[in-house]
PDB file of C-alpha atoms and ligand atoms in Angstrom:
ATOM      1  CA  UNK A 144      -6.377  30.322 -10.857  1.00 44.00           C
ATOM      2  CA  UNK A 145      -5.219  27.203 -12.337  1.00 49.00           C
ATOM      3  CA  UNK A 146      -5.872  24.066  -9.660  1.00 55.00           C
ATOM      4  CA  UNK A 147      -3.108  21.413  -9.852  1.00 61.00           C
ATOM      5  CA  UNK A 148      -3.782  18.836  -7.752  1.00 62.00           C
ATOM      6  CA  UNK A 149      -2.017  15.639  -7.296  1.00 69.00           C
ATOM      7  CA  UNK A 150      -4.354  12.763  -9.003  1.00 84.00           C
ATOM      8  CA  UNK A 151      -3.224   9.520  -7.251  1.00 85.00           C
ATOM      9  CA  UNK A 152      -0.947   8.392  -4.247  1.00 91.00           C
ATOM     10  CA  UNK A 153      -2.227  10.799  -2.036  1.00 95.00           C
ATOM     11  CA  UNK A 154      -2.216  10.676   2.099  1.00 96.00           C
ATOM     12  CA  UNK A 155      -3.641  12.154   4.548  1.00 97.00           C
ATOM     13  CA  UNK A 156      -1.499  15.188   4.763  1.00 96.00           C
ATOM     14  CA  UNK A 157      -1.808  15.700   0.778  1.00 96.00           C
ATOM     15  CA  UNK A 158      -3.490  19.162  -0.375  1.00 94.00           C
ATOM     16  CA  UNK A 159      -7.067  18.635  -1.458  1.00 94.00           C
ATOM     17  CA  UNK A 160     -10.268  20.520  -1.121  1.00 95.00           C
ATOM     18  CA  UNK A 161     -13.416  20.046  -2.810  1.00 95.00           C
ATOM     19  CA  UNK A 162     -17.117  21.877  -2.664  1.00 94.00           C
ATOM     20  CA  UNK A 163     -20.099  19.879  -4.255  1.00 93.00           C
ATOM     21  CA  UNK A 164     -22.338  21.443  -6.286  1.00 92.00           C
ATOM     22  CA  UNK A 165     -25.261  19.077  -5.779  1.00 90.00           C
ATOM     23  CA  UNK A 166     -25.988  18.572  -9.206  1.00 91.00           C
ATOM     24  CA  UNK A 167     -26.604  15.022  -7.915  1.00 90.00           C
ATOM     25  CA  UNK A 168     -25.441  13.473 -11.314  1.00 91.00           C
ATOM     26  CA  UNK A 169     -23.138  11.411  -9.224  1.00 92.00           C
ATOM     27  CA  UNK A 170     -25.983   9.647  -7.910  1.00 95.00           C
ATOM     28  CA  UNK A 171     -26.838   7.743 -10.994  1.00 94.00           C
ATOM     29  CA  UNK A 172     -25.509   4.959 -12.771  1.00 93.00           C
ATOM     30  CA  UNK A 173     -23.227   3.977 -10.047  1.00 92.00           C
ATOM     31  CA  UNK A 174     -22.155   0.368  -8.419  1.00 93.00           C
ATOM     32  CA  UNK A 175     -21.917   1.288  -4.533  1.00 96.00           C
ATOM     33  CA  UNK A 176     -20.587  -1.473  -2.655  1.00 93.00           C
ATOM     34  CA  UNK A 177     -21.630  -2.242   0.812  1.00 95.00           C
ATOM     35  CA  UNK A 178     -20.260  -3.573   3.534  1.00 94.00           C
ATOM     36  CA  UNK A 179     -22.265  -5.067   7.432  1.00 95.00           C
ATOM     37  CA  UNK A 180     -21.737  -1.935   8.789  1.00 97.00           C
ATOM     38  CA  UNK A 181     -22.984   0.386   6.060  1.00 98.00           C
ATOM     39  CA  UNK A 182     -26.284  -1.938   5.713  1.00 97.00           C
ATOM     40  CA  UNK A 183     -26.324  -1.878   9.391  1.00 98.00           C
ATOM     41  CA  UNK A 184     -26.826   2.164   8.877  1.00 98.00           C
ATOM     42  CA  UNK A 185     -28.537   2.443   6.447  1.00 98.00           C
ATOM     43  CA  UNK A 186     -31.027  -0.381   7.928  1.00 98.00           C
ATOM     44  CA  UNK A 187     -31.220   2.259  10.756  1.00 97.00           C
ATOM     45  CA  UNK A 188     -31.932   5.106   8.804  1.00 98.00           C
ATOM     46  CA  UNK A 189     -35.215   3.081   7.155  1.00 98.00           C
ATOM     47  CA  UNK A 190     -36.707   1.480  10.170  1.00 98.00           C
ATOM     48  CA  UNK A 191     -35.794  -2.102   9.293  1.00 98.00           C
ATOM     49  CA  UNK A 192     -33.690  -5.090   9.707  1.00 97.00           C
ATOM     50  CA  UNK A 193     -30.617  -5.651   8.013  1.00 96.00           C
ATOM     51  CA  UNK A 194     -32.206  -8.587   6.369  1.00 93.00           C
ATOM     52  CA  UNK A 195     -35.267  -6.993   5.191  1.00 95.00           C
ATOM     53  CA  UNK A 196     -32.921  -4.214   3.464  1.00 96.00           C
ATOM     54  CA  UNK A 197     -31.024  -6.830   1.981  1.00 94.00           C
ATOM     55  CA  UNK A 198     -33.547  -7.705   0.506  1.00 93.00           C
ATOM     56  CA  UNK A 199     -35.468  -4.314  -0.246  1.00 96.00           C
ATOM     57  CA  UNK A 200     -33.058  -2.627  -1.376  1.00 97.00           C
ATOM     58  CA  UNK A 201     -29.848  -4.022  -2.388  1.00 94.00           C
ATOM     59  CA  UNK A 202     -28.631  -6.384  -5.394  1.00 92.00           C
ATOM     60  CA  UNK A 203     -25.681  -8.857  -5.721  1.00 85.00           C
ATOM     61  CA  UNK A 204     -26.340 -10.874  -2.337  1.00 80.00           C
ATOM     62  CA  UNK A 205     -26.418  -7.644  -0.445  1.00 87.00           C
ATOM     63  CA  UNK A 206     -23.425  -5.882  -1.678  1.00 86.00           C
ATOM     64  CA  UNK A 207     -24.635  -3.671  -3.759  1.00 92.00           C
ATOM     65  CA  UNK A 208     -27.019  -0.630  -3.550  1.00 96.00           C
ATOM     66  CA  UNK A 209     -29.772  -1.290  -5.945  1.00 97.00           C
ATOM     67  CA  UNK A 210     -30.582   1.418  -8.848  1.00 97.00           C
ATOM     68  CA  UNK A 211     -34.001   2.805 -10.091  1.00 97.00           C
ATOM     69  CA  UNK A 212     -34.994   2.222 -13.865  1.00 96.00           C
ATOM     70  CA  UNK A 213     -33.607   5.182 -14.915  1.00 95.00           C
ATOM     71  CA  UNK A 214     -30.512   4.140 -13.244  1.00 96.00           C
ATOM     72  CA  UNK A 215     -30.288   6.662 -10.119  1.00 97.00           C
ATOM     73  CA  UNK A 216     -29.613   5.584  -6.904  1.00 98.00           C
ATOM     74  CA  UNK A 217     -32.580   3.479  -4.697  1.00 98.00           C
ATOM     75  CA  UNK A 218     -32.573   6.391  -2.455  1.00 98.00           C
ATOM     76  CA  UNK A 219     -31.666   9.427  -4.706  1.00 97.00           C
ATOM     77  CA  UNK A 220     -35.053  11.898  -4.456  1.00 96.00           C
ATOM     78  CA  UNK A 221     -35.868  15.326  -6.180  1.00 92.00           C
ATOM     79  CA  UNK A 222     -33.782  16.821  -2.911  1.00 91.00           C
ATOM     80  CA  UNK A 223     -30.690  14.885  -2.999  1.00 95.00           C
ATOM     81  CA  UNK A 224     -29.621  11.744  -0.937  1.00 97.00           C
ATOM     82  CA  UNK A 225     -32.455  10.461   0.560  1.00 97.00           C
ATOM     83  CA  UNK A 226     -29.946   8.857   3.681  1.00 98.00           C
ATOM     84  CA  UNK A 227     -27.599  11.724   3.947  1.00 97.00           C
ATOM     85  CA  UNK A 228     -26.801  10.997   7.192  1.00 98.00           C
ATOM     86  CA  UNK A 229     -26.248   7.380   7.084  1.00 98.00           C
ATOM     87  CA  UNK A 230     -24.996   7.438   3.348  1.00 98.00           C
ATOM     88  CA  UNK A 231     -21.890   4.773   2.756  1.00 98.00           C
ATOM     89  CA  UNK A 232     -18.237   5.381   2.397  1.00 98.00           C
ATOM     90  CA  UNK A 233     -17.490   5.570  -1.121  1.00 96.00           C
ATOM     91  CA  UNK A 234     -20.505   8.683  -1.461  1.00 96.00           C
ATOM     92  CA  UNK A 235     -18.209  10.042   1.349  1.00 97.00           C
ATOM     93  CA  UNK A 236     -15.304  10.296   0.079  1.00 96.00           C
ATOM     94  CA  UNK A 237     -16.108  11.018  -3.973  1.00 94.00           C
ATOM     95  CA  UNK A 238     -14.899  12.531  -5.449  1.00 94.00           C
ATOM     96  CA  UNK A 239     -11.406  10.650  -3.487  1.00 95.00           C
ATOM     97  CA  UNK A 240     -11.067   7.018  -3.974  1.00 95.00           C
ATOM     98  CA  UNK A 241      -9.649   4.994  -0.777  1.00 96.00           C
ATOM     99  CA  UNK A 242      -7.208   2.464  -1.277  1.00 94.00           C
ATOM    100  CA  UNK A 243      -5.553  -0.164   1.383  1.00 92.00           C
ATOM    101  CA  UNK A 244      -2.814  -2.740   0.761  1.00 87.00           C
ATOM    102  CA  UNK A 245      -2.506  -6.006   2.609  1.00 80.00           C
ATOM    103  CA  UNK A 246      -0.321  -4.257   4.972  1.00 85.00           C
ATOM    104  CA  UNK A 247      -3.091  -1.406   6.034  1.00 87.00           C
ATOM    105  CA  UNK A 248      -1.112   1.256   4.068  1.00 93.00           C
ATOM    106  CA  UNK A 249      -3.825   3.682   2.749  1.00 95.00           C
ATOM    107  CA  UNK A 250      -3.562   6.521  -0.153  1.00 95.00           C
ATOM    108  CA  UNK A 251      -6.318   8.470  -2.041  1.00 96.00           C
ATOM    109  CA  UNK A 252      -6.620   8.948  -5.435  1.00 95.00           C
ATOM    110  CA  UNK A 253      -8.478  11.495  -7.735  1.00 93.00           C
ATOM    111  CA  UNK A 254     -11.096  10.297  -9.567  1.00 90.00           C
ATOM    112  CA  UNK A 255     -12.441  11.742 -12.727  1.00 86.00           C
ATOM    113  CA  UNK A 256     -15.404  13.721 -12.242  1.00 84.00           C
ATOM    114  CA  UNK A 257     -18.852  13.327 -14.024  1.00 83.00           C
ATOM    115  CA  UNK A 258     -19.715  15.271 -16.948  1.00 85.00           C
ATOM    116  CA  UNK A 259     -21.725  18.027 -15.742  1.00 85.00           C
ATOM    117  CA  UNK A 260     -20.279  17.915 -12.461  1.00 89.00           C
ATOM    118  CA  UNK A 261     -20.423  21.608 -10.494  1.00 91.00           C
ATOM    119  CA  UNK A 262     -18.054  20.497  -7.931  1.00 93.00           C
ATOM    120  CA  UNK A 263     -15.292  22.867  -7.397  1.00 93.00           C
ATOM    121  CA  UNK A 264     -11.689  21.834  -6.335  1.00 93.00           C
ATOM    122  CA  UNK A 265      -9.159  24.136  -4.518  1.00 92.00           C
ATOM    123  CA  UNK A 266      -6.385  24.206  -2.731  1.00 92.00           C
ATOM    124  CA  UNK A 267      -7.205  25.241   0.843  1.00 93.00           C
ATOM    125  CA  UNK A 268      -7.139  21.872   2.381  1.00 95.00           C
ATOM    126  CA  UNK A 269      -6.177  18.450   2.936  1.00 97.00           C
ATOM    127  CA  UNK A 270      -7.433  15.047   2.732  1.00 97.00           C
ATOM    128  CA  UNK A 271      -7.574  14.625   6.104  1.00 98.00           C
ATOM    129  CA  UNK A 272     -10.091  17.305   6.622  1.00 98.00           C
ATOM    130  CA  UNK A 273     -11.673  16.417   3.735  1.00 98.00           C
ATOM    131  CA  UNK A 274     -12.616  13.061   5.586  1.00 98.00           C
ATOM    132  CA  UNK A 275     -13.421  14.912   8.854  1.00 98.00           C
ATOM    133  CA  UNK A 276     -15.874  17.210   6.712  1.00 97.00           C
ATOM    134  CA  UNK A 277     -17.773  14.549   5.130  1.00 97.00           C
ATOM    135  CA  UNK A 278     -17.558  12.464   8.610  1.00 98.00           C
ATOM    136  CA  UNK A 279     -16.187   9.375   7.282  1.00 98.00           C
ATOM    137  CA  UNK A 280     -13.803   8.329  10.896  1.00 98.00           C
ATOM    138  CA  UNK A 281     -16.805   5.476  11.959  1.00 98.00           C
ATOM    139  CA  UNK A 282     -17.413   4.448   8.242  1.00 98.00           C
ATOM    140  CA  UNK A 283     -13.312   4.126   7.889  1.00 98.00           C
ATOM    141  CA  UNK A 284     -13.077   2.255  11.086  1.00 97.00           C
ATOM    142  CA  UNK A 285     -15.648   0.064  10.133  1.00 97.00           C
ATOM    143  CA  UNK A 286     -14.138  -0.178   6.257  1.00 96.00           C
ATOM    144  CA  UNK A 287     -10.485  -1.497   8.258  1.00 95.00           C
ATOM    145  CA  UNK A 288     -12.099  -3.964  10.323  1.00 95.00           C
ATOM    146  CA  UNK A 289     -13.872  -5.918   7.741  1.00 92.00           C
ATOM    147  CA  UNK A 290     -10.913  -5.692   6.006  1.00 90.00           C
ATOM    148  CA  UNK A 291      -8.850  -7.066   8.351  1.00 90.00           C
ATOM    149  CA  UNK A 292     -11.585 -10.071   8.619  1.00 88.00           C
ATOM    150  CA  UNK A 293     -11.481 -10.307   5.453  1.00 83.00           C
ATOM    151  CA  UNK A 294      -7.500 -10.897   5.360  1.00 84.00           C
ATOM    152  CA  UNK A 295      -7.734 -13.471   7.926  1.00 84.00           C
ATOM    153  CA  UNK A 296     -10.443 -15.360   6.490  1.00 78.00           C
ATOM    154  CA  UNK A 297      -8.229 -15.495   3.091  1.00 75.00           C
ATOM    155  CA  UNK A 298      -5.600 -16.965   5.543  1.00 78.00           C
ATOM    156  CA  UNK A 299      -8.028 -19.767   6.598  1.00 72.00           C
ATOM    157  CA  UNK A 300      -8.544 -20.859   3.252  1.00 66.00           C
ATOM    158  CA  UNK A 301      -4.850 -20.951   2.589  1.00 69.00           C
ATOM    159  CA  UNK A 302      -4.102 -23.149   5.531  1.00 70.00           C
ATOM    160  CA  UNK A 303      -6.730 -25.097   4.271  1.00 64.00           C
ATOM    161  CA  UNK A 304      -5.809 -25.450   0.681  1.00 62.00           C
ATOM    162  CA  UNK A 305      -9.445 -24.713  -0.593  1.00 57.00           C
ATOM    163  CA  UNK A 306      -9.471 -23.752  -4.208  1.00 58.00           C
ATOM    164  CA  UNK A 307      -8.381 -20.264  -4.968  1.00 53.00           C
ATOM    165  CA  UNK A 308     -10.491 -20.477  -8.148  1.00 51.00           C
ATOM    166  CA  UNK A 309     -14.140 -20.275  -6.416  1.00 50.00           C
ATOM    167  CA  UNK A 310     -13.651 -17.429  -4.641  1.00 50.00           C
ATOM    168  CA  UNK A 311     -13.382 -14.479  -6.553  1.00 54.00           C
ATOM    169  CA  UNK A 312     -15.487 -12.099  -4.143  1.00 55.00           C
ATOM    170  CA  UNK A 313     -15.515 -11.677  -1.059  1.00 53.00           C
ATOM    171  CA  UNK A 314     -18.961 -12.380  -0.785  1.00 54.00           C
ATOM    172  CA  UNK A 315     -17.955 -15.729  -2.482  1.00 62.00           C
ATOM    173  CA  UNK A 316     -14.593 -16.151   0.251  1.00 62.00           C
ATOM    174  CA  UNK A 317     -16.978 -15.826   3.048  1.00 61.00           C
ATOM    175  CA  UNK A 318     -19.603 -17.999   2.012  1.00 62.00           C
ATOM    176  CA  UNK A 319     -16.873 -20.959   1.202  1.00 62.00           C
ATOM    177  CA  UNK A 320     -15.926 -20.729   4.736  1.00 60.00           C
ATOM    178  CA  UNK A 321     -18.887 -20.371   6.363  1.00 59.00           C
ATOM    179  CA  UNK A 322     -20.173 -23.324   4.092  1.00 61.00           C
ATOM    180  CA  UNK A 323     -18.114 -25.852   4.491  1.00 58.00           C
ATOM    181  CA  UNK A 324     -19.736 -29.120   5.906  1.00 56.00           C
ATOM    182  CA  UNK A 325     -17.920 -28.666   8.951  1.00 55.00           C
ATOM    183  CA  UNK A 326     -18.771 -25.037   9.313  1.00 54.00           C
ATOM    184  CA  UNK A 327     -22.578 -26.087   9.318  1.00 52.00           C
ATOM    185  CA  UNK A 328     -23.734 -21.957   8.892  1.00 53.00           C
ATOM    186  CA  UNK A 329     -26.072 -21.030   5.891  1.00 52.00           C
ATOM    187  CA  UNK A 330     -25.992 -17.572   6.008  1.00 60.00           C
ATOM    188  CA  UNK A 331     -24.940 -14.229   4.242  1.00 68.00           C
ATOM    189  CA  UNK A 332     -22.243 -12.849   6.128  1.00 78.00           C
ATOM    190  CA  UNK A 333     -23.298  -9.307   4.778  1.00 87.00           C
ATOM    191  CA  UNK A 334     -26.773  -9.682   7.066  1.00 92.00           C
ATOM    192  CA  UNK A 335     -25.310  -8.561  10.826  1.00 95.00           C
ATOM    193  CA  UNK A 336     -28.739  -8.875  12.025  1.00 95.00           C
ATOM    194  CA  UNK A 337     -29.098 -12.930  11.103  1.00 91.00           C
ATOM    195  CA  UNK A 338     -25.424 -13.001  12.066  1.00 90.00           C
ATOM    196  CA  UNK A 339     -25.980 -11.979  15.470  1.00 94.00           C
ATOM    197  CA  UNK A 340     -29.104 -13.638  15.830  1.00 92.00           C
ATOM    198  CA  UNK A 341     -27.874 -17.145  14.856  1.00 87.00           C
ATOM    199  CA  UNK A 342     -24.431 -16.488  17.103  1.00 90.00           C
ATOM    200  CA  UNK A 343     -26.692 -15.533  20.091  1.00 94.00           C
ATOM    201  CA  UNK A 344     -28.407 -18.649  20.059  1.00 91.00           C
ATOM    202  CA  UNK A 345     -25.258 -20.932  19.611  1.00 87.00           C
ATOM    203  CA  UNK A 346     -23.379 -18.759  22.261  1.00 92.00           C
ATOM    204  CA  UNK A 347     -25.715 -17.336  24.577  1.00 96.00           C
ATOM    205  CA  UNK A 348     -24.093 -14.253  23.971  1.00 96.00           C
ATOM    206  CA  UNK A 349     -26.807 -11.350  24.606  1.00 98.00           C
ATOM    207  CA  UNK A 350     -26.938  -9.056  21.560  1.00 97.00           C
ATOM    208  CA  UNK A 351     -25.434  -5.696  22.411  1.00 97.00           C
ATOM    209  CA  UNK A 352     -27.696  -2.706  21.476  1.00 96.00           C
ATOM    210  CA  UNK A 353     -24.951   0.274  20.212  1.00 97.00           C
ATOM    211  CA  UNK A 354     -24.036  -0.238  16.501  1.00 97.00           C
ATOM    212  CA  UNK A 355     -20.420  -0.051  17.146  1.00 96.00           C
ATOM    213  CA  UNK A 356     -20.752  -2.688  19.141  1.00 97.00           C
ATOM    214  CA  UNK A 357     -23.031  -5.098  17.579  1.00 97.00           C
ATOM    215  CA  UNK A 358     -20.286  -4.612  14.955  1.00 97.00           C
ATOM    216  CA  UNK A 359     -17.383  -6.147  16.977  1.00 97.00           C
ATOM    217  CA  UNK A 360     -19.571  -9.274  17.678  1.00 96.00           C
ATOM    218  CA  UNK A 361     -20.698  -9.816  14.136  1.00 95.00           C
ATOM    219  CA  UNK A 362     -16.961  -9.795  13.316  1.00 94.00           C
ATOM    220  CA  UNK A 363     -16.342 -12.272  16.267  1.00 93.00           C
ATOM    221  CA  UNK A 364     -19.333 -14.376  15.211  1.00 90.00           C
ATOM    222  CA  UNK A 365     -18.141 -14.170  10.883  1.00 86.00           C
ATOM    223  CA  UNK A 366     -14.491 -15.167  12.889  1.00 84.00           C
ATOM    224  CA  UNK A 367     -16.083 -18.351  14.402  1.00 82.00           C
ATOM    225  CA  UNK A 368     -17.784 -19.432  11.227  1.00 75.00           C
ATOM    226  CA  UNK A 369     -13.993 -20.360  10.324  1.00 68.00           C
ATOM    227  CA  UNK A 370     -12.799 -22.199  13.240  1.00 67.00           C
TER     228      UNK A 370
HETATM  229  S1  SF4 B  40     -26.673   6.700  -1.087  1.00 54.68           S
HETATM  230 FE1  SF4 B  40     -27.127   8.861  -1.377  1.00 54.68          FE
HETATM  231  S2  SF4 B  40     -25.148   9.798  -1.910  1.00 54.68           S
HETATM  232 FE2  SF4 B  40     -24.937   7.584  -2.237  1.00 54.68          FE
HETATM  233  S3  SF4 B  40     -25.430   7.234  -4.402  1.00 54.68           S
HETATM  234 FE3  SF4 B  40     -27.336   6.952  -3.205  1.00 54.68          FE
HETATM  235  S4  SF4 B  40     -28.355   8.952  -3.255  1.00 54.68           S
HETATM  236 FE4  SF4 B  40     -26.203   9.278  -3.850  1.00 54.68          FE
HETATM  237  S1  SF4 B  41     -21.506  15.330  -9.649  1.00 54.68           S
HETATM  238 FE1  SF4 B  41     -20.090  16.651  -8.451  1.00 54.68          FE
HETATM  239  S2  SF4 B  41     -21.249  18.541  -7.948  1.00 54.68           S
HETATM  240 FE2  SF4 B  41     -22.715  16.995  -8.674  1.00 54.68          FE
HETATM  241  S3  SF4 B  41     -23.466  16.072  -6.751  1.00 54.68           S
HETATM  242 FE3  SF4 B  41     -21.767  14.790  -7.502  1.00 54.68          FE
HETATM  243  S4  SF4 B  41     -19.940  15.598  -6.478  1.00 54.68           S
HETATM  244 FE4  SF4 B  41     -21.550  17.152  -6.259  1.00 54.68          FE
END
């Protein structure tokens, strides 16, 4: 049976299934972006600290998953994903791409599939459980509310006429708030763990121990950088 399924502007509702064949070529050659919660995880899952992953295992300031030589994932082994469990969003939801507007509208889109790829697609599904399947709800949640940060700390830097040129990233948006002389932090807002640490002290604020929320604080704490 032929499959026709929609390629782009998909919702949740939208007909799509999809059974990997773990081939694991999708593992390889890949930039995954990070955000604080999915380091946070995946910090977890190895027994470390946020800022000792950083630095372990991750390129580009900490936003990036770093690559073998042979250009397969850090944590891709002979079995598969080596964090299965904690893996981030975007090896969630592949072969679906996630998109969200400044107004929190979402849709999915189809991307192409890797050659070699033994994935199968049908037609007995939706997006929706697609997500529930590859249990993506806290990684979503997490995705929205750094975005939403994100948004607002774009807003500070319009209020404050800073130049739109320098900050290209969001890595680079951050930083230019958190670093500006009045701001007086010197710190990756990717690293929760710092974050926390270095709000905890200023504050007083006891560090909470659940994940979820430890997230909501770093977000307060990344908020207060800007005030
Ligand atoms: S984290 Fe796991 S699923 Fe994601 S690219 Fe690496 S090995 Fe593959
Ligand atoms: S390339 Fe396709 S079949 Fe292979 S592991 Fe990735 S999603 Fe699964």
């Amino acid at each position: 049976m032929e499959i026709s399924l929609r390629r782009s502007g998909l919702n949740r509702q939208s007909v799509f299934g999809y059974s990997c064949g773990r081939c694991l070529v999708c593992c390889r050659f890949k930039t995954i972006h990070l955000n604080p919660y999915e380091i946070a995880r995946l910090s977890k899952n190895q027994g470390v600290s946020t800022t000792g992953f950083i630095d372990r295992f991750t390129t580009n300031g900490g936003t990036v998953l770093r690559s073998k030589e042979d250009g397969a994932c850090v944590f891709l082994g002979a079995e598969g994903c080596g964090v299965h469990a904690d893996r981030p969003l975007v090896c969630r939801l592949y072969p679906l791409g996630r998109h969200v507007d400044f107004l929190g509208v979402e849709n999915f889109s189809l991307m192409e599939c890797e050659e070699g790829c033994r994935g199968t697609f049908h037609e007995r599904g939706t997006v929706e459980g697609y997500l529930e399947e590859q249990g993506a709800a806290d990684f979503l949640r997490a995705a929205d509310l750094y975005l939403n940060l994100l948004w607002s700390l774009l807003e500070v830097i319009k209020e404050q006429e800073l130049e739109p040129s320098r900050y290209e990233t969001v890595l680079d948006t951050v930083r230019a708030v958190a670093e500006r002389p009045e701001g007086g932090h010197d710190l990756s807002w990717i690293d929760m763990d710092r974050a926390l640490a270095d709000y905890s002290t200023r504050s007083g604020a006891t560090i909470p121990e659940s994940l979820e929320e430890r997230m909501r604080m770093h977000i307060k704490a990344v908020q207060t950088w800007a005030e």
